[in-house]
mmCIF file of C-alpha atoms in Angstrom:
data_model
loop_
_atom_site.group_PDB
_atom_site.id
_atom_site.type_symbol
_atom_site.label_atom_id
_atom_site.label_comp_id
_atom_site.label_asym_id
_atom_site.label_seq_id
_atom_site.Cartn_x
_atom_site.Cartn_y
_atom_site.Cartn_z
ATOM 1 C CA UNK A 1 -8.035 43.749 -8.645
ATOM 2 C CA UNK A 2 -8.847 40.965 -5.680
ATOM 3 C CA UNK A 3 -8.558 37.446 -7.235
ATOM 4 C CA UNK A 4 -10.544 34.632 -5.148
ATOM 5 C CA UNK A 5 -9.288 31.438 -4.906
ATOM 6 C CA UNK A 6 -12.749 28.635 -3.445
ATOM 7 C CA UNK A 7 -11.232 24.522 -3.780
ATOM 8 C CA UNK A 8 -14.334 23.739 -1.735
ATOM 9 C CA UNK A 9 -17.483 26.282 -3.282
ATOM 10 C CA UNK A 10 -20.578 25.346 -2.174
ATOM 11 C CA UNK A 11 -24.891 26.051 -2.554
ATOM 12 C CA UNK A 12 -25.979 27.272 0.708
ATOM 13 C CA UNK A 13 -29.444 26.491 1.632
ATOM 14 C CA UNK A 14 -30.521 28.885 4.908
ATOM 15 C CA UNK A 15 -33.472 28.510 6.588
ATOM 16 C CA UNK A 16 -35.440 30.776 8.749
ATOM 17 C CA UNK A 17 -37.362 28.706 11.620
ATOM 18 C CA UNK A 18 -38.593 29.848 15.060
ATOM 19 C CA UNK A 19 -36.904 27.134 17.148
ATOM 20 C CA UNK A 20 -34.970 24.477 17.121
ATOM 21 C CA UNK A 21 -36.255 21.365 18.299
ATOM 22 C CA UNK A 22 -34.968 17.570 17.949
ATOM 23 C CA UNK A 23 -36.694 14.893 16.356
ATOM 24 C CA UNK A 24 -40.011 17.237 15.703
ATOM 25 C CA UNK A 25 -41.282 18.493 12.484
ATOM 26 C CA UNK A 26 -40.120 22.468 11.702
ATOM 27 C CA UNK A 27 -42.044 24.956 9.514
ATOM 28 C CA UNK A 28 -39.673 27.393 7.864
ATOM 29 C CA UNK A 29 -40.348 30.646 8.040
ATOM 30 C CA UNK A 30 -38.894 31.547 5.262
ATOM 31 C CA UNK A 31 -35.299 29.934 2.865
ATOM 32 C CA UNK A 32 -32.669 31.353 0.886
ATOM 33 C CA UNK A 33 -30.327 29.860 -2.059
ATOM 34 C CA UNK A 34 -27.353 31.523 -2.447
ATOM 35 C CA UNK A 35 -23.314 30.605 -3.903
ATOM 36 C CA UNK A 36 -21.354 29.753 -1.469
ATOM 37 C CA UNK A 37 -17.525 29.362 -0.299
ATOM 38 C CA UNK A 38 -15.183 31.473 1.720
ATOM 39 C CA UNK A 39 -13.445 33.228 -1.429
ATOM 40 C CA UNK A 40 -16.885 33.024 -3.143
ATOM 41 C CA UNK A 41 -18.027 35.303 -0.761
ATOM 42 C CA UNK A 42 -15.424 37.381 -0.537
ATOM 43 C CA UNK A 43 -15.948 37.874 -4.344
ATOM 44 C CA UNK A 44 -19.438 38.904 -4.065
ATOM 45 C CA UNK A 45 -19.214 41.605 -1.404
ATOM 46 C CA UNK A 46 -16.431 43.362 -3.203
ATOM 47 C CA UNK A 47 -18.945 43.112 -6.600
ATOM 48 C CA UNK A 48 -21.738 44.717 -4.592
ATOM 49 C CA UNK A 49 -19.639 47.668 -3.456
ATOM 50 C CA UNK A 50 -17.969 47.897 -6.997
ATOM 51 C CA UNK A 51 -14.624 46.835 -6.241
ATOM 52 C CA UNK A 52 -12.808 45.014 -9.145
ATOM 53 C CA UNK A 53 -12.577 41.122 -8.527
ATOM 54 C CA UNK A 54 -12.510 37.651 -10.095
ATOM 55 C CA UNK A 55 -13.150 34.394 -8.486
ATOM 56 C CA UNK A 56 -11.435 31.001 -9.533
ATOM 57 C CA UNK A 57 -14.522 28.191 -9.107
ATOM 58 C CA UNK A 58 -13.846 24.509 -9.601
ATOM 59 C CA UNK A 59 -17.615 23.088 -10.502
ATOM 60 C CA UNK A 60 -19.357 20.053 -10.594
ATOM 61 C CA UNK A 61 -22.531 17.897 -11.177
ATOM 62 C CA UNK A 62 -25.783 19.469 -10.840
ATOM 63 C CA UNK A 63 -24.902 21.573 -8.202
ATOM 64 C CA UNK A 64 -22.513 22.858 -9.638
ATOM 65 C CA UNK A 65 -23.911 24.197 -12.030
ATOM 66 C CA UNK A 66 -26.636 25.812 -10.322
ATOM 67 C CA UNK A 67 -23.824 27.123 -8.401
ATOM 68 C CA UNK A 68 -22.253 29.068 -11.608
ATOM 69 C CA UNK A 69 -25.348 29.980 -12.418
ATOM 70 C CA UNK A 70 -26.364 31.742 -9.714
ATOM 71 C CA UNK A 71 -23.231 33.456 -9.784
ATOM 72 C CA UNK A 72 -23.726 34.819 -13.562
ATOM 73 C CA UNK A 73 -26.822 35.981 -12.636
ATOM 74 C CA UNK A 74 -25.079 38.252 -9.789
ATOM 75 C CA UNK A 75 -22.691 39.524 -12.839
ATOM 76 C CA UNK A 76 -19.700 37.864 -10.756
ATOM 77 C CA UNK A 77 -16.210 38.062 -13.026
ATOM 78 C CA UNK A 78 -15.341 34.094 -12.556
ATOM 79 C CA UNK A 79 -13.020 32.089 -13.997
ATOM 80 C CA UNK A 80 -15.072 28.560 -14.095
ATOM 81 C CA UNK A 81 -12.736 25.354 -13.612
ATOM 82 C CA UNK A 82 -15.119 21.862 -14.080
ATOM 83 C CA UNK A 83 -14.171 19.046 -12.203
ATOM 84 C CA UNK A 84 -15.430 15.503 -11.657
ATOM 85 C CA UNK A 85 -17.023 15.612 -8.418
ATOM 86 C CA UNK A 86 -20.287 17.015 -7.737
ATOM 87 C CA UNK A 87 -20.257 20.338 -5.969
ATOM 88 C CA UNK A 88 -21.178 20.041 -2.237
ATOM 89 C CA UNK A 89 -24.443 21.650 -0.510
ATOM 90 C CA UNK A 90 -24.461 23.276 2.633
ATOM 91 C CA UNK A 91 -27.770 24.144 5.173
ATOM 92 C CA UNK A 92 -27.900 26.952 7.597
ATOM 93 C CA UNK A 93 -30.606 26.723 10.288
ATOM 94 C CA UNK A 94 -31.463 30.474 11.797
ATOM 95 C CA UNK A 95 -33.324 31.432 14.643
ATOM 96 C CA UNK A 96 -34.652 34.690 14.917
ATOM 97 C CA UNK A 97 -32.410 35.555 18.071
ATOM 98 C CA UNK A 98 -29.116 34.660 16.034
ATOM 99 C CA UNK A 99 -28.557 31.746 16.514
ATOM 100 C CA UNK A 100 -27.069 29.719 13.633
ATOM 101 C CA UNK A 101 -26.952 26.153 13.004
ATOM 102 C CA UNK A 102 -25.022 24.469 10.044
ATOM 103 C CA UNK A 103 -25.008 21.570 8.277
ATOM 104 C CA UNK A 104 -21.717 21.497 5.540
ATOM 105 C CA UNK A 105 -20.698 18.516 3.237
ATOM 106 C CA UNK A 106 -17.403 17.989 3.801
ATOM 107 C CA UNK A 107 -17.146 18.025 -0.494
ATOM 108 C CA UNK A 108 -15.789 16.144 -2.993
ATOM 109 C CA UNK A 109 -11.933 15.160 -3.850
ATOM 110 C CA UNK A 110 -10.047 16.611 -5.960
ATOM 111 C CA UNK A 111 -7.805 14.804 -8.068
ATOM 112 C CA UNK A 112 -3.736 15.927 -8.602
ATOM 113 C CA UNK A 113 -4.789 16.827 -12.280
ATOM 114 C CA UNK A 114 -8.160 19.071 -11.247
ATOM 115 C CA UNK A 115 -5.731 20.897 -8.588
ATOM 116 C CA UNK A 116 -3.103 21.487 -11.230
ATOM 117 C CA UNK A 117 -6.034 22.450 -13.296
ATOM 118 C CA UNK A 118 -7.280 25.020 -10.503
ATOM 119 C CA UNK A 119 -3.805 26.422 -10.087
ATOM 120 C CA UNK A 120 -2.771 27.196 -13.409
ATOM 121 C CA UNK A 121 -6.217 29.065 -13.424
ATOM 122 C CA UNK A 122 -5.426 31.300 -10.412
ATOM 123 C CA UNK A 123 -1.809 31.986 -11.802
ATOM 124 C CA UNK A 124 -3.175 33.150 -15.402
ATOM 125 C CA UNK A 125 -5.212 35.666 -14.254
ATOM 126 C CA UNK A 126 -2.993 36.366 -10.653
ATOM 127 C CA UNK A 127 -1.010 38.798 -13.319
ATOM 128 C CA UNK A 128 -3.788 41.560 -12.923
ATOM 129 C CA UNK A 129 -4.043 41.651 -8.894
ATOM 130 C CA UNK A 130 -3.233 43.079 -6.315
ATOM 131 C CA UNK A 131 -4.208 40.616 -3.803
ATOM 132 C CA UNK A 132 -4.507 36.793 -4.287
ATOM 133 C CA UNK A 133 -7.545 35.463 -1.185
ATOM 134 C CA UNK A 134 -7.424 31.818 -1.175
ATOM 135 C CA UNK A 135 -9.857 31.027 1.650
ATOM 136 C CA UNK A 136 -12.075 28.226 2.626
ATOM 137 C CA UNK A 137 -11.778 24.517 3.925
ATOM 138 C CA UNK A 138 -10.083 21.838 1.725
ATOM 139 C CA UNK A 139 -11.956 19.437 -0.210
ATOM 140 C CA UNK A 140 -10.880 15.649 0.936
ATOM 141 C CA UNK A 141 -7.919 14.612 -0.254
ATOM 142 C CA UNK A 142 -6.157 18.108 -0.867
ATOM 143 C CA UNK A 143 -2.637 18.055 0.454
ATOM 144 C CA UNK A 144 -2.775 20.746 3.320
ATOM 145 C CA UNK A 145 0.325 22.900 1.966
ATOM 146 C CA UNK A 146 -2.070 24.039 -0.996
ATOM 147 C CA UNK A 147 -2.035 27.688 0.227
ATOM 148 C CA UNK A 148 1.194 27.449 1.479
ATOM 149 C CA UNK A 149 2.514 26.387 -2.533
ATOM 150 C CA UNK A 150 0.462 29.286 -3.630
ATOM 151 C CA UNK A 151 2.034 31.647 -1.025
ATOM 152 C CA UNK A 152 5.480 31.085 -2.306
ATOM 153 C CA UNK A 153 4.593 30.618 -6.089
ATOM 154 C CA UNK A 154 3.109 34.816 -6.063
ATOM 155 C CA UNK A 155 5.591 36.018 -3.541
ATOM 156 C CA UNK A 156 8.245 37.310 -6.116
ATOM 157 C CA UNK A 157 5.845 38.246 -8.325
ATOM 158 C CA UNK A 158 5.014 40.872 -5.281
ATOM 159 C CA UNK A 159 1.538 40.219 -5.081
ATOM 160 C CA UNK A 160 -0.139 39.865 -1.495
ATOM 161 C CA UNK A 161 -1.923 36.571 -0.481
ATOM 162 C CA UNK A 162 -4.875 36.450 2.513
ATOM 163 C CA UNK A 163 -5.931 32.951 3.740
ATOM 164 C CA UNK A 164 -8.529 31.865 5.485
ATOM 165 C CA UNK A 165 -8.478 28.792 6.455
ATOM 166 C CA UNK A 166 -8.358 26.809 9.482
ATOM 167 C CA UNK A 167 -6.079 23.466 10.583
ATOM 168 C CA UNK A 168 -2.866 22.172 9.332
ATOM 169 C CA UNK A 169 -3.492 23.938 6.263
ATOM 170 C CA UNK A 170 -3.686 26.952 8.081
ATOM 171 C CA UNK A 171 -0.188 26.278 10.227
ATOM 172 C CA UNK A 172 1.208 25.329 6.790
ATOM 173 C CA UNK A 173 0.328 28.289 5.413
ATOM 174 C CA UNK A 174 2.094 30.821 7.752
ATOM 175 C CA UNK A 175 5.671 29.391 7.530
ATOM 176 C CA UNK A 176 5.351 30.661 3.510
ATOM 177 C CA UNK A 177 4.869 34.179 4.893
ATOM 178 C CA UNK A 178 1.360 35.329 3.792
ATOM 179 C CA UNK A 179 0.574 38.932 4.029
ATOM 180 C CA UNK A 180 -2.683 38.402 5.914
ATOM 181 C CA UNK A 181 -4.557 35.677 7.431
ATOM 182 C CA UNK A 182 -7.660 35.843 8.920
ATOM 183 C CA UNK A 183 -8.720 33.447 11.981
ATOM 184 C CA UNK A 184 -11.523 33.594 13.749
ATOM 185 C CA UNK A 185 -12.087 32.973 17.560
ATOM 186 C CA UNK A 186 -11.488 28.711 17.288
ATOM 187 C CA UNK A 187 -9.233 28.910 14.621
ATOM 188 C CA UNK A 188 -6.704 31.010 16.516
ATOM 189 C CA UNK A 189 -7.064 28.952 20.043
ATOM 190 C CA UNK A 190 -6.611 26.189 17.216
ATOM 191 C CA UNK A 191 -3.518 27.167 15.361
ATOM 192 C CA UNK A 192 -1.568 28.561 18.911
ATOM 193 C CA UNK A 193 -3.132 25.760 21.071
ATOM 194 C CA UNK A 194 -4.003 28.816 23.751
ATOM 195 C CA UNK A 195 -7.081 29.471 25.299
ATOM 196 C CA UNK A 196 -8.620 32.579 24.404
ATOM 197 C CA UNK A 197 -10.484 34.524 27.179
ATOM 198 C CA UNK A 198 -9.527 38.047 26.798
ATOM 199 C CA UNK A 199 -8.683 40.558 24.410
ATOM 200 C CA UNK A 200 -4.932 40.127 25.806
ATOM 201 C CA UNK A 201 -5.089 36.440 25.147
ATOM 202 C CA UNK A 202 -5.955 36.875 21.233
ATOM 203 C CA UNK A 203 -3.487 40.059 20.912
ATOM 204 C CA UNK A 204 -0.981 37.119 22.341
ATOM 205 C CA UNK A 205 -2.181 34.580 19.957
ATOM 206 C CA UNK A 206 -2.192 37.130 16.800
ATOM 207 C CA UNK A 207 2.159 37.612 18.204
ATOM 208 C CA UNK A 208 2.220 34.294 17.400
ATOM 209 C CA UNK A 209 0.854 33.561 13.637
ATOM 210 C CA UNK A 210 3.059 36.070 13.424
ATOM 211 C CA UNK A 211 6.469 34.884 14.568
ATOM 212 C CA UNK A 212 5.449 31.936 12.101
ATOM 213 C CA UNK A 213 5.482 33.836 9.305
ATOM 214 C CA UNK A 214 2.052 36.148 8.766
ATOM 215 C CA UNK A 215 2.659 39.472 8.511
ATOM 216 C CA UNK A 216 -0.557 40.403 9.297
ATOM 217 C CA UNK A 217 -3.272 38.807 11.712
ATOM 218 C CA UNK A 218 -7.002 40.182 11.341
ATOM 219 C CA UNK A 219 -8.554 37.754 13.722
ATOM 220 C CA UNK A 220 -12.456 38.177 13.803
ATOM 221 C CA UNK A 221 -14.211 37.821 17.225
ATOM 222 C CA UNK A 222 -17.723 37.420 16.341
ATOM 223 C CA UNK A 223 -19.954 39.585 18.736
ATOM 224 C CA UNK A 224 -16.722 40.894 20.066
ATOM 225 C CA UNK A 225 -15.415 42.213 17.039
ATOM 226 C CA UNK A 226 -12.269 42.362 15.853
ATOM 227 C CA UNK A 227 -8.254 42.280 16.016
ATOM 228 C CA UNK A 228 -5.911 43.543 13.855
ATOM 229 C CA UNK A 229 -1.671 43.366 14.682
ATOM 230 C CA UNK A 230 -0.192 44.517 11.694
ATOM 231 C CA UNK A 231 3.858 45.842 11.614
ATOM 232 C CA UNK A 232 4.003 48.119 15.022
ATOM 233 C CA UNK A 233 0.326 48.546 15.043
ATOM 234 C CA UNK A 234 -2.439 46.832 17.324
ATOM 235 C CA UNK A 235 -6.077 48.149 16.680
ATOM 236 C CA UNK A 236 -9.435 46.512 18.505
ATOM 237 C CA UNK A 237 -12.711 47.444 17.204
ATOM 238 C CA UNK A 238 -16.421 46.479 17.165
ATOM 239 C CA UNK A 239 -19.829 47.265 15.650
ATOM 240 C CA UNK A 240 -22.595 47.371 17.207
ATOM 241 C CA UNK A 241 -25.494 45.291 15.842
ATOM 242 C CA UNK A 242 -29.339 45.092 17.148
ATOM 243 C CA UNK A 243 -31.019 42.688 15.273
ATOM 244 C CA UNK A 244 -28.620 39.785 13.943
ATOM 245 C CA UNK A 245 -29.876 37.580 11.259
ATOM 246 C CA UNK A 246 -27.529 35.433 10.125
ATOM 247 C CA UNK A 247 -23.941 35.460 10.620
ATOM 248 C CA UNK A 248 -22.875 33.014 7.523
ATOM 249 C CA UNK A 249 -20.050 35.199 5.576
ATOM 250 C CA UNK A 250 -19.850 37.349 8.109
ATOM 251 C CA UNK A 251 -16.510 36.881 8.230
ATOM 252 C CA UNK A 252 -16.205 37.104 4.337
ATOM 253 C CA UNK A 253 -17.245 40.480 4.303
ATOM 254 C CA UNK A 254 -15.178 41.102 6.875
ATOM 255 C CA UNK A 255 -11.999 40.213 4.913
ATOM 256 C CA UNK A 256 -13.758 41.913 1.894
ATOM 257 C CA UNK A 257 -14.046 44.867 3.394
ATOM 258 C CA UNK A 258 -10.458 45.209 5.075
ATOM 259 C CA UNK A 259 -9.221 44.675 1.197
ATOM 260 C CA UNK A 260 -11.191 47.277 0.002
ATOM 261 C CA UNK A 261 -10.183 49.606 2.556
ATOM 262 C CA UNK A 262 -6.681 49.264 1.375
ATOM 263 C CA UNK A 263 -5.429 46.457 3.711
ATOM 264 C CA UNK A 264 -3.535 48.499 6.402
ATOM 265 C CA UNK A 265 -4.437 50.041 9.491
ATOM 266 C CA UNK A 266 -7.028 51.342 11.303
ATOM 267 C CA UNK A 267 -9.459 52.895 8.660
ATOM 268 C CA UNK A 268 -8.944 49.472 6.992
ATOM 269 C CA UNK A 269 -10.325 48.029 9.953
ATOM 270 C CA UNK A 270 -13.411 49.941 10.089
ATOM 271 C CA UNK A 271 -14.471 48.628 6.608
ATOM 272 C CA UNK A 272 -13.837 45.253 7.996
ATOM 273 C CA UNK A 273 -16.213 45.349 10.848
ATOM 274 C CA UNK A 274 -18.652 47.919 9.060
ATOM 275 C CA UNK A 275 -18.786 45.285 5.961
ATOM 276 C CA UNK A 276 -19.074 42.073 8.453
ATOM 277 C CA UNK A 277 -21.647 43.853 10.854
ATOM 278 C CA UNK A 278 -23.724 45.019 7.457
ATOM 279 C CA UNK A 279 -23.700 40.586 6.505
ATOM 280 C CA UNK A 280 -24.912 39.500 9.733
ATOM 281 C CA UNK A 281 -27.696 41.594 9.621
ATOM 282 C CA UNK A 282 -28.844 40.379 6.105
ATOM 283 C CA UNK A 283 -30.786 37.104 5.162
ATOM 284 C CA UNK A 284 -29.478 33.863 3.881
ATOM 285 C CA UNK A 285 -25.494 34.907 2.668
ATOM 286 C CA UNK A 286 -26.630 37.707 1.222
ATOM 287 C CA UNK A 287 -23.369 40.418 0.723
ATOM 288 C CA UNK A 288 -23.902 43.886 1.728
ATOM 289 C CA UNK A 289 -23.980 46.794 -0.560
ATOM 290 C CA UNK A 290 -23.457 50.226 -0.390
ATOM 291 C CA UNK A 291 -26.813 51.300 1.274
ATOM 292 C CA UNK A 292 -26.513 48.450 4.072
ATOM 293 C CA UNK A 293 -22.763 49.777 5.160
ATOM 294 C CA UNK A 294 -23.172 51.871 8.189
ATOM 295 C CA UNK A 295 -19.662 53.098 9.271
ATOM 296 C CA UNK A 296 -20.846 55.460 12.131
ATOM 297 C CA UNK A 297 -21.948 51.549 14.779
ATOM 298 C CA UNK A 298 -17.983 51.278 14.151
ATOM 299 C CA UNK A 299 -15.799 52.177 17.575
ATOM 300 C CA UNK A 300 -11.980 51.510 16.918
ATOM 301 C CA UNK A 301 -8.958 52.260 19.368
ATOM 302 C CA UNK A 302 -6.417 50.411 21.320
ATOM 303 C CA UNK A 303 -7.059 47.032 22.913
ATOM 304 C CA UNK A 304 -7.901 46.995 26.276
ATOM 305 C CA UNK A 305 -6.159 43.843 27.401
ATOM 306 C CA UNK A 306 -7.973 42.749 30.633
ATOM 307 C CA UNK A 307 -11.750 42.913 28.594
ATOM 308 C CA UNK A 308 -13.011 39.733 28.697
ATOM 309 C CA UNK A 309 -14.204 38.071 25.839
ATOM 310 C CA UNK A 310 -18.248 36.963 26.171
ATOM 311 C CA UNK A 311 -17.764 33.843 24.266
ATOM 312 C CA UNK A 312 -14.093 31.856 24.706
ATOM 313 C CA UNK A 313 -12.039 29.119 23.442
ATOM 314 C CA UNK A 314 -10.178 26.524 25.740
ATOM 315 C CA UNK A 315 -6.780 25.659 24.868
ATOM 316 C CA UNK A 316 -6.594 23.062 21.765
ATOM 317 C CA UNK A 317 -4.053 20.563 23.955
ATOM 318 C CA UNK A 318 -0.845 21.199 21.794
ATOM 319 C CA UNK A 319 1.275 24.400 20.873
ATOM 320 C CA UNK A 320 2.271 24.549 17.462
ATOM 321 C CA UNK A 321 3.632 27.465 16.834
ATOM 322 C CA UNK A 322 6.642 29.295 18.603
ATOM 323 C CA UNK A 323 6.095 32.462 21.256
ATOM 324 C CA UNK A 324 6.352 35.662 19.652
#
């Protein structure tokens, strides 16, 4: 079983328009209300492809509530934590050639009580899995050594942690030795403070999360694909994709799908990008299924180092984390 861990769920509110244009009035196309949050996600793509999983869901206000809701209705396992603090809302604007603009509230605090509240939650059911995903940003307020705590509380129990997250409490995270973490293209140039251009330069980057402490780096590329360094093993792969909707929880179902795939290697890695490349052609955050999975648009091998990336991330100005 894959238990979810989501301090900052949200609604998500996506809506299809033709164009973007400032200041002008927009007629949608078409809008979609679905749960939302990293781990959330994560949770729902494993439950539409029939792979045990619960997800721990601190709720509140209105929102919230639609939030849970909306999640019973999908027949999602959750273990439902209320809090004080209204549940934030989130708006994706999506143009018909991909492009994807967001709008996310940053959320609402959480005070020391409703975190010890949250934890104790993840802990009491953390007995039946296998993995432990706490992914997502931080709600205001959160110390940034959250997943790092959680990290070191399940690691003698011998159960595997994932995070996916992005900042300090992503650098905090790696010096408690997670089994996986999950960056994408920003959040690695982010963490390392390198500029990303080529395959080589994330390969590089992935060396480093793990001299810090992961012992696995899946780092997503977006159109590019993917990167997984795992042990003695480095693996590139992508999926090819014609007609991209909406890449919101892409990444989700990309982690989702490595899980299910057993979390190792190179046939893991083709869930991964099969899973994420099924999302992003789906409307709203919508989690593929079954029928929506197409394995054969998968090409896996080694990296080749020189291939330039078609999107890239400067250099963040500072180098936290030592060379591998």
């Amino acid at each position: 079983m894959i238990l979810t861990l989501t301090l900052n769920p949200s609604l998500d509110r996506t809506i299809e328009i033709a164009s973007l244009a400032r200041g002008a009035v927009i007629r949608a196309a078409a809008a979609h209300l679905d749960p939302g949050g990293k781990g959330v996600n994560v949770s729902r793509a494993l439950l539409a492809n029939a792979v045990a999983s619960r997800a721990v869901v601190p709720f509140g206000g209105d929102e919230g509530r639609q939030l849970v809701r909306l999640l019973a209705l999908e027949g999602l396992d959750m273990v439902t934590v209320p809090v004080e603090g209204a549940t934030r809302s989130n708006v994706t604007l999506a143009e018909p050639d991909g492009t994807i603009t967001k709008i996310n509230e940053p959320g609402t605090a959480l005070t020391p009580a409703e975190l010890d509240t949250v934890a104790d939650a993840v802990l009491a059911a953390a007995h039946e899995a296998d993995w432990v995903v706490a992914s997502g940003s931080l709600p205001p307020e959160v110390p940034a050594d959250v997943y790092a705590r959680l990290c070191r509380r399940f690691a003698g129990a011998g159960i595997h942690v994932a995070v996916d997250t992005s900042g300090p409490a992503l650098v905090a995270a790696l010096g408690a030795g997670p089994a996986l973490v999950k960056p994408n293209l920003d959040e690695l140039a982010a963490a390392t403070g390198m500029p990303i251009r080529r395959v080589g330069d994330v390969v590089e980057a992935a060396g480093k999360l793990r001299a810090a402490g992961a012992r696995t780096v899946l780092a997503s590329l977006g159109a590019d694909g993917a990167v997984l360094v795992q042990g003695q093993g480095i693996w590139y792969g992508e999926a090819a994709v014609s007609e991209p909707r909406n890449s919101v929880g892409a990444g989700d179902a990309m982690l989702a799908g490595f899980l299910a795939g057993g979390g190792r290697g190179e046939a893991a890695l083709v869930e991964a990008l099969a899973w994420g490349a099924a999302a992003v052609c789906l409307p709203g955050s919508r989690m593929p299924g079954p029928s929506d999975i197409d394995r054969t648009r998968v090409r896996t091998g080694a990296p080749d180092l020189t291939r330039p990336l078609t999107t890239h991330q400067p250099a963040a100005g500072r180098d936290p984390l030592p060379a591998p």
